[in-house]
XYZ file of C-alpha atoms in Angstrom:
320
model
C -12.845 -6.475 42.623
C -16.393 -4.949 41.922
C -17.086 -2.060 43.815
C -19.553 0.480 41.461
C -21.676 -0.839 39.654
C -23.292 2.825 38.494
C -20.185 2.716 35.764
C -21.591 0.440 33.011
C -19.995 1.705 30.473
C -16.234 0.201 31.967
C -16.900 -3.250 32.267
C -16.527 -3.732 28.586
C -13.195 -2.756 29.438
C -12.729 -5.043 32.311
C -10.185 -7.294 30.844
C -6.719 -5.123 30.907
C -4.530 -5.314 28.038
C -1.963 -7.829 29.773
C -2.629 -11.117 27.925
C -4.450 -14.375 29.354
C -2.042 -16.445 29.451
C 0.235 -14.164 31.800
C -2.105 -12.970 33.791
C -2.653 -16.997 34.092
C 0.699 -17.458 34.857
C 0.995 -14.712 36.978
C -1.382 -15.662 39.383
C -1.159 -19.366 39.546
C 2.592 -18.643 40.703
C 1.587 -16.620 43.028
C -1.773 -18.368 44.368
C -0.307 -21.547 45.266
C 2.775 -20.225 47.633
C 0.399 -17.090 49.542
C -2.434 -20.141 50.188
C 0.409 -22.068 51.597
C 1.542 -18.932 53.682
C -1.408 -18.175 55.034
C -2.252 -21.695 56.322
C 1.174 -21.837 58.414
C 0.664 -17.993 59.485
C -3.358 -19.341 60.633
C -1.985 -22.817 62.385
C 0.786 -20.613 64.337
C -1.485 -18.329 65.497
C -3.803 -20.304 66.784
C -1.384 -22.674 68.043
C 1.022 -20.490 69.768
C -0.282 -19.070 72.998
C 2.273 -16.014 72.932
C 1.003 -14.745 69.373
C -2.135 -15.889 70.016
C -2.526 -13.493 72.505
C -1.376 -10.758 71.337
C -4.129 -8.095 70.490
C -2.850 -6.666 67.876
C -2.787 -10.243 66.045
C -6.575 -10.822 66.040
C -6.813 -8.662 63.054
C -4.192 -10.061 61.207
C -5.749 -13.458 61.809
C -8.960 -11.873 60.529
C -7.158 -10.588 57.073
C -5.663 -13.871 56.933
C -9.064 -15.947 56.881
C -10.958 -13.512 54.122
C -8.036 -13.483 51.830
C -7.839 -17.256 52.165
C -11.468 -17.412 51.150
C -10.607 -15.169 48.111
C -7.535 -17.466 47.493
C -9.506 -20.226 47.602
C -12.792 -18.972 45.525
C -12.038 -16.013 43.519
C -8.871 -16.716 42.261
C -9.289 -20.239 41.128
C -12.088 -18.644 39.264
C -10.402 -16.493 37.690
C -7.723 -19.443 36.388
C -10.869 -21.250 35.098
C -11.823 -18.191 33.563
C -8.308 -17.398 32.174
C -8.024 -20.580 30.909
C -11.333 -21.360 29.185
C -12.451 -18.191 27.970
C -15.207 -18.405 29.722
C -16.664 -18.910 33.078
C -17.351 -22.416 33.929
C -19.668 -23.799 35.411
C -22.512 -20.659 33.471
C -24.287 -20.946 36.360
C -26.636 -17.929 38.240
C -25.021 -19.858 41.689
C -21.949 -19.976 40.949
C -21.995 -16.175 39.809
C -23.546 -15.539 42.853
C -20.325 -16.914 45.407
C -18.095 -15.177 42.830
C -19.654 -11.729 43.273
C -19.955 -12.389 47.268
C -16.399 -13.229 47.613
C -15.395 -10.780 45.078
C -16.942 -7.718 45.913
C -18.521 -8.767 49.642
C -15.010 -10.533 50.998
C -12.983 -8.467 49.737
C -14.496 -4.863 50.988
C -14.932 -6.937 54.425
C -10.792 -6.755 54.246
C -10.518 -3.336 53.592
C -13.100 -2.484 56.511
C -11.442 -4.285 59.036
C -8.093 -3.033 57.962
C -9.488 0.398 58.234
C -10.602 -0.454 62.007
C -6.882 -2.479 62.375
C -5.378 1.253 61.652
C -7.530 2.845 64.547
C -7.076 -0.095 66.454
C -3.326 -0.130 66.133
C -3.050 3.830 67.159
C -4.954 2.999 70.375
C -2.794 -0.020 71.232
C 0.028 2.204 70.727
C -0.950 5.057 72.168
C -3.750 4.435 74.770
C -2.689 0.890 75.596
C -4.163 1.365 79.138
C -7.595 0.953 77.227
C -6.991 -2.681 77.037
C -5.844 -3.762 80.594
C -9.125 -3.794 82.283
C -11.774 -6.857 80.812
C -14.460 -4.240 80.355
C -12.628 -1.780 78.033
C -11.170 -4.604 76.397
C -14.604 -5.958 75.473
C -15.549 -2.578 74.499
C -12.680 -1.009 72.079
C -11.150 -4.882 71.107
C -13.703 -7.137 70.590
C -17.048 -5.935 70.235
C -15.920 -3.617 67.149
C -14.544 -6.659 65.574
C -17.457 -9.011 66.130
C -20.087 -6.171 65.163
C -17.493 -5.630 61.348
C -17.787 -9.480 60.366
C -21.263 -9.065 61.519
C -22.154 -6.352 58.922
C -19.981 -7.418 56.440
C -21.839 -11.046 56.138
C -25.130 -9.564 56.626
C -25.022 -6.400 54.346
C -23.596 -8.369 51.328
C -25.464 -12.012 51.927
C -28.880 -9.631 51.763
C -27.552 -7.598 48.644
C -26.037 -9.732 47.092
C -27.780 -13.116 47.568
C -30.932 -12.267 47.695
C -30.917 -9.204 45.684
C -34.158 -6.373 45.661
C -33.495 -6.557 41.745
C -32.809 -8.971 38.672
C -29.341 -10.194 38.240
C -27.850 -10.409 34.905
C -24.934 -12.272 33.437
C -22.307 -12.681 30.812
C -20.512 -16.126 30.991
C -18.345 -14.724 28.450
C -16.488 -11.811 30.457
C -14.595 -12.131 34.372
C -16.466 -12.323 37.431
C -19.395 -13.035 35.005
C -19.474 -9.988 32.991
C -22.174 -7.409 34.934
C -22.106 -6.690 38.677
C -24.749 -7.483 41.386
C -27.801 -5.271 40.088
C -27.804 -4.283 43.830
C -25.156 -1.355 42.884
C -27.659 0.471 40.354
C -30.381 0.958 43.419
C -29.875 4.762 44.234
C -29.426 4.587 47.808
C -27.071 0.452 48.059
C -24.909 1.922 45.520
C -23.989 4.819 47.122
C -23.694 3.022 50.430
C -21.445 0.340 49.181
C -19.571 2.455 47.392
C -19.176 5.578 49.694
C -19.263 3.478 52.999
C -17.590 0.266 52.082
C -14.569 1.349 50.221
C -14.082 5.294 50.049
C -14.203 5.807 53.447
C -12.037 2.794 55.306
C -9.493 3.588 51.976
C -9.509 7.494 53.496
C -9.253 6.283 57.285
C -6.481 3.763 56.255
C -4.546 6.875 54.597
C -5.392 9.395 57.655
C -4.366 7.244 60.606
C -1.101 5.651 59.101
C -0.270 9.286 58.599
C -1.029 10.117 62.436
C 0.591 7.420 63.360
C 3.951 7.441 61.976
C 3.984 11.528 62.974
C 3.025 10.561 66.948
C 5.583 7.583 66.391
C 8.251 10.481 65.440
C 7.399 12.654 67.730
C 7.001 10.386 70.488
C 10.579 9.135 69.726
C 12.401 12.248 70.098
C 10.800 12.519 73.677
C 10.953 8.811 74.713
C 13.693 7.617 76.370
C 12.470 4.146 77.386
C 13.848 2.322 74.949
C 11.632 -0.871 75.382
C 8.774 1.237 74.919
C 10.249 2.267 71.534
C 11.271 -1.294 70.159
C 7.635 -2.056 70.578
C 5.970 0.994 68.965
C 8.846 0.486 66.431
C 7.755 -2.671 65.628
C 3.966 -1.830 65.926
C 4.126 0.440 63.515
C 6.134 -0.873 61.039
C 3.797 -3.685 60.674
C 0.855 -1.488 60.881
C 2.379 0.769 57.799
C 3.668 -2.142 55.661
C -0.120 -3.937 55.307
C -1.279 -0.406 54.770
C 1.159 0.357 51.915
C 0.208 -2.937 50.200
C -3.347 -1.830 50.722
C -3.480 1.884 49.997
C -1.384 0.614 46.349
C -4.248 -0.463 44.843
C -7.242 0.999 47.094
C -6.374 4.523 46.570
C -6.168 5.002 42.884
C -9.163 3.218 42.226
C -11.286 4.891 44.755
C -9.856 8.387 43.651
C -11.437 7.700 40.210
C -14.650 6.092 41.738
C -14.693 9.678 44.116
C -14.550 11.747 41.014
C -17.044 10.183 38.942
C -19.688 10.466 42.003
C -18.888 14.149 42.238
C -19.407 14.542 38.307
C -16.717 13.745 36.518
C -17.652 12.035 32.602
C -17.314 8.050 33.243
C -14.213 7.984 30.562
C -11.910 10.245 33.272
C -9.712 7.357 34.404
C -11.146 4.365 33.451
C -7.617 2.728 32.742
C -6.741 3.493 35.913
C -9.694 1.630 37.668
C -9.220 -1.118 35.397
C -5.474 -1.577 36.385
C -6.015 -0.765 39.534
C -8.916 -3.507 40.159
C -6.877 -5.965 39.269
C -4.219 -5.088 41.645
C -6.747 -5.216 44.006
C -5.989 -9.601 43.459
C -2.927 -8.303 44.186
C -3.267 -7.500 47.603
C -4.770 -10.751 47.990
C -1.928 -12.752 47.365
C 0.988 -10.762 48.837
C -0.519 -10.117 52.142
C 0.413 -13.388 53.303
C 3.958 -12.492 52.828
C 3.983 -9.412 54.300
C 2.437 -10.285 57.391
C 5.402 -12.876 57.792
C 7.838 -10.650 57.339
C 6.356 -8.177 59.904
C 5.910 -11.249 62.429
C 9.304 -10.979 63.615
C 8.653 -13.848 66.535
C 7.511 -16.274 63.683
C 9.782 -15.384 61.201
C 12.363 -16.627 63.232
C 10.743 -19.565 64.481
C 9.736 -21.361 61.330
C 13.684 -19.995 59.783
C 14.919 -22.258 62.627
C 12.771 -25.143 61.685
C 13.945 -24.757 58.431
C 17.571 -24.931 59.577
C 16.942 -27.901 61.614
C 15.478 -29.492 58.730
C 17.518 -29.162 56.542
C 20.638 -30.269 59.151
C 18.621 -33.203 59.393
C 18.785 -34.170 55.967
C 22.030 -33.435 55.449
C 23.098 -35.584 58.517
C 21.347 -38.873 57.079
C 23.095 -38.046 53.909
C 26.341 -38.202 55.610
C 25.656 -41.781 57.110
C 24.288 -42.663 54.281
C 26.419 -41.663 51.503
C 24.831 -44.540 48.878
């Protein structure tokens, strides 16, 4: 994913040493199961009325419909790419939906996982906030609706219709440059410092605060329904922020020291590496969430179970 734009000199380097073809591989394997995941984790919860509920699940759902959009356009891209050697169709439009989803999409994830880590401490903590319609409106929904909000506007504006000249290479990933959006002074900055350094810091800071209070809070608590359902709060909460933080962190530590003056070469392999674990994230959230979603784990293992009963029943009475 594209996030600075001011580093020219590293996009040379964008392709990592790993080869085409299993990189290729690597991500077609992985693509097609996490698309499939995240379609049965959407229909469930919007289906079922229980997890549909559930506050803490309108985030997820959220995460679940950008990273399908990156799933579905950025990473097919990428196989064209992979496979081709070259980007295909060389268009200016198509370059244009690759940058959105790649840089605009995928920053829109890591800003409302940043508010999903504030969001989960108060539903933890200060669940009281959310009983009365009001309050809920205030500190559930409005902050949600007012994210997507920015996160369409800022990068439709910036990046589709630009206050500068776009230029491409059909010839390198994610057509070679970056939106020319990132070398105006004051959108770079922005993007860079608002849209990535910061919700990567506020991701770090409150899964820290939270697994302390969680620890403290447990030595003190002695309702032990209560505890199950921090428990399992924050174990959810901490697992999509590990997967996040993997990638998110290195690269924005390097992107933080080259604004404060560090020479562009100080670790350029590790934003290189680390951008394209950023796909990473991408395609294993899916998984995590289901193994965090303890209710629909469990329901779709027992559909399995029945299934496969069933077929082993006909095969019985039918043993032609």
């Amino acid at each position: 994913m594209i996030t600075n734009g001011s580093l020219t000199g590293l996009f040379s380097e964008e392709e990592i040493s790993v080869p085409r073809q299993v990189r290729f591989w690597l991500f077609l394997i992985l693509v097609i199961p996490s698309i499939y995941c995240s379609c049965v984790l959407l229909f469930q919860l919007f289906v079922n009325k229980k997890l549909q509920s559930q506050l803490s699940n309108h985030i997820i759902i959220c995460l679940l419909i950008f990273g399908l959009i990156i799933e579905l356009i950025d990473i097919p891209l990428h196989l064209s790419f992979l496979q081709l050697g070259f980007v295909w169709p060389s268009t200016r439009t198509l370059c244009t939906v690759w940058w959105f989803v790649d840089t605009g999409i995928y920053n829109g994830c890591v800003i409302i996982m940043a508010w999903g880590s504030i969001h989960r401490c108060l539903l933890i903590f200060h669940d009281r906030l959310f009983l009365v319609a009001k309050k809920r409106l205030l500190f559930h929904k409005m902050p949600l609706f007012i994210l997507i909000l920015y996160i369409l506007i800022f990068y439709i504006v910036v990046i589709i219709f630009p206050p500068c000249s776009n230029t491409y290479d059909y010839n390198l990933p994610i057509c070679g440059e970056y939106p020319c959006y990132l070398d105006v002074p004051l959108l770079g900055i922005w993007d860079t410092v608002i849209n990535s350094i910061i919700p990567t810091a506020i991701i770090t800071i409150f899964s820290i605060i939270l697994l302390a209070r969680v620890y403290i809070q447990k030595r003190h608590l002695n309702r032990a329904n209560r505890w199950r359902r921090q428990r399992k709060m924050t174990i959810q909460l901490f697992s999509i922020c590990i997967l996040y933080l993997s990638a998110n962190v290195p690269f924005n530590l390097v992107i933080f020291g080259h604004i404060c003056g560090l020479p562009l070469h100080f670790g350029a392999n590790v934003q290189v590496y680390a951008n394209y674990l950023c796909y990473f994230v991408t395609l294993l959230f899916p998984f995590v969430c289901l193994s965090t979603l303890s209710e629909m784990r469990k329901k779709l293992r027992w559909k399995g179970l029945l299934l496969f009963r069933h077929s082993r029943y006909i095969s019985t009475i039918n043993p032609k």
